[in-house]
Amino acid sequence: GLVYSFSLCTVSRRVPGAHSQYGLFLHNVPHFEIGVEMYRLGSDFVGNLDFGILVSFSSNILIAGNRFGTTPYLAAFFDPAAISVGIQAQNDSHDITIRYNHFMNEGDVAARFVSCKQSEISHNEINTDSTWAKQVGSFRTGIHLTSKSDSNLVQGNTIGYCQETAILVNGQSVANLLTQNSISRNVAGIELSNGGNNDMPTADLD
């Protein structure tokens, strides 16, 4: 079938103090690409948004190479206000791939799965970059899997400076693989609670 795409755009609410519910909303969409696989050649979701990207009842969605936050150039044109949730996939969405995005704004959660299955959050940079040169964002939680989000992959992400938790799994979400993530300078690293991955104990790294 056809695959539609959205890339190389700038999305923001320009009215100071006002918010839009979402920058881009996909509902019941079977195939769509937001950004491109090549690193950081997607779109800019600048601020004043409750959700940068919201995906619901959808499948086979690629979200790659986008930026969530204000670069010095864009700050001259757009209000650098918070994005509450960078990307959220919900309502039995599946085969969602969130890859090579850069989250560098103030907000609650960079990427969240809510009742989302067989999907992937990989190789994203949250609040920093792979060099750890400096803090560039202040999302409180990096990645959140909740509400029976099962059989997902969280791999190779760089997550720093979260005011709460780098990776949170709760809400009876099970069979999720968390591997090869670079996690540092957060209040908490990985938290499994309320049935998250069956409340398995955190590994002892001493």
XYZ file of C-alpha atoms in Angstrom, residues 43-151:
109
model
C 10.903 18.190 11.186
C 11.175 20.622 14.100
C 8.488 20.544 16.789
C 9.319 23.750 18.592
C 7.003 24.285 21.554
C 3.695 25.341 23.077
C 2.356 21.832 22.400
C 0.699 19.280 24.663
C 1.921 16.562 22.279
C 4.545 17.023 19.596
C 3.270 13.911 17.782
C 0.259 11.860 18.908
C -0.425 8.453 17.304
C -3.665 6.585 18.022
C -5.164 3.332 16.653
C -2.408 3.261 14.021
C 0.245 0.857 12.722
C 3.467 0.764 10.732
C 4.462 4.339 11.602
C 8.074 5.525 11.338
C 9.040 8.640 13.335
C 12.701 9.345 12.616
C 15.194 12.193 12.623
C 12.911 14.854 14.127
C 13.827 17.503 16.713
C 11.689 18.441 19.701
C 12.847 21.783 21.039
C 14.268 25.096 19.934
C 17.585 25.456 18.167
C 19.341 28.858 18.449
C 18.203 29.688 14.911
C 14.549 28.809 15.501
C 14.490 30.650 18.832
C 14.598 33.920 16.897
C 11.216 33.078 15.321
C 9.342 30.812 17.739
C 8.479 30.914 21.422
C 10.651 28.188 23.039
C 7.926 26.962 25.392
C 7.472 23.426 26.649
C 6.252 20.356 24.812
C 4.495 18.297 27.482
C 4.973 14.968 25.652
C 7.303 14.742 22.678
C 5.850 11.588 21.066
C 2.993 9.423 22.332
C 1.619 6.255 20.680
C -1.562 4.897 22.227
C -4.813 2.904 21.892
C -3.474 -0.440 20.625
C -1.156 1.141 18.092
C 1.507 -1.342 16.977
C 4.628 -1.525 14.836
C 5.521 2.060 15.726
C 9.209 2.948 15.284
C 10.620 6.009 17.085
C 14.250 6.330 16.032
C 17.048 8.933 15.735
C 14.995 11.797 17.212
C 16.514 14.537 19.394
C 14.514 15.753 22.397
C 15.869 19.074 23.668
C 12.991 20.965 25.238
C 11.300 21.298 28.603
C 8.511 18.790 29.178
C 7.039 15.853 31.076
C 7.950 12.844 28.881
C 10.047 12.631 25.733
C 8.533 9.396 24.324
C 5.615 7.389 25.732
C 3.774 4.194 24.770
C 0.243 3.830 26.191
C -1.327 0.451 25.312
C 1.140 0.163 22.445
C 2.599 -3.194 21.368
C 5.403 -4.663 19.267
C 7.005 -1.274 18.744
C 10.424 0.319 19.119
C 12.077 3.346 20.717
C 15.716 3.286 19.661
C 18.791 5.481 19.181
C 17.129 8.698 20.325
C 18.894 11.485 22.246
C 17.010 12.878 25.229
C 18.141 16.064 27.034
C 21.684 15.617 25.680
C 23.539 14.076 22.745
C 25.863 11.128 22.277
C 28.909 13.226 23.256
C 27.427 14.210 26.656
C 28.940 17.670 26.014
C 26.105 19.566 27.682
C 22.502 19.504 28.809
C 20.155 20.646 26.035
C 16.738 19.727 27.446
C 14.837 19.075 30.659
C 12.212 16.400 30.031
C 11.355 14.980 33.463
C 11.023 11.397 32.191
C 12.840 10.103 29.148
C 10.873 7.018 28.027
C 7.628 5.726 29.571
C 5.847 2.429 28.805
C 2.442 2.119 30.494
C -1.113 0.709 30.330
C -0.225 -2.795 29.091
C 2.336 -1.698 26.533
C 3.793 -5.140 25.803
C 6.578 -6.688 23.708
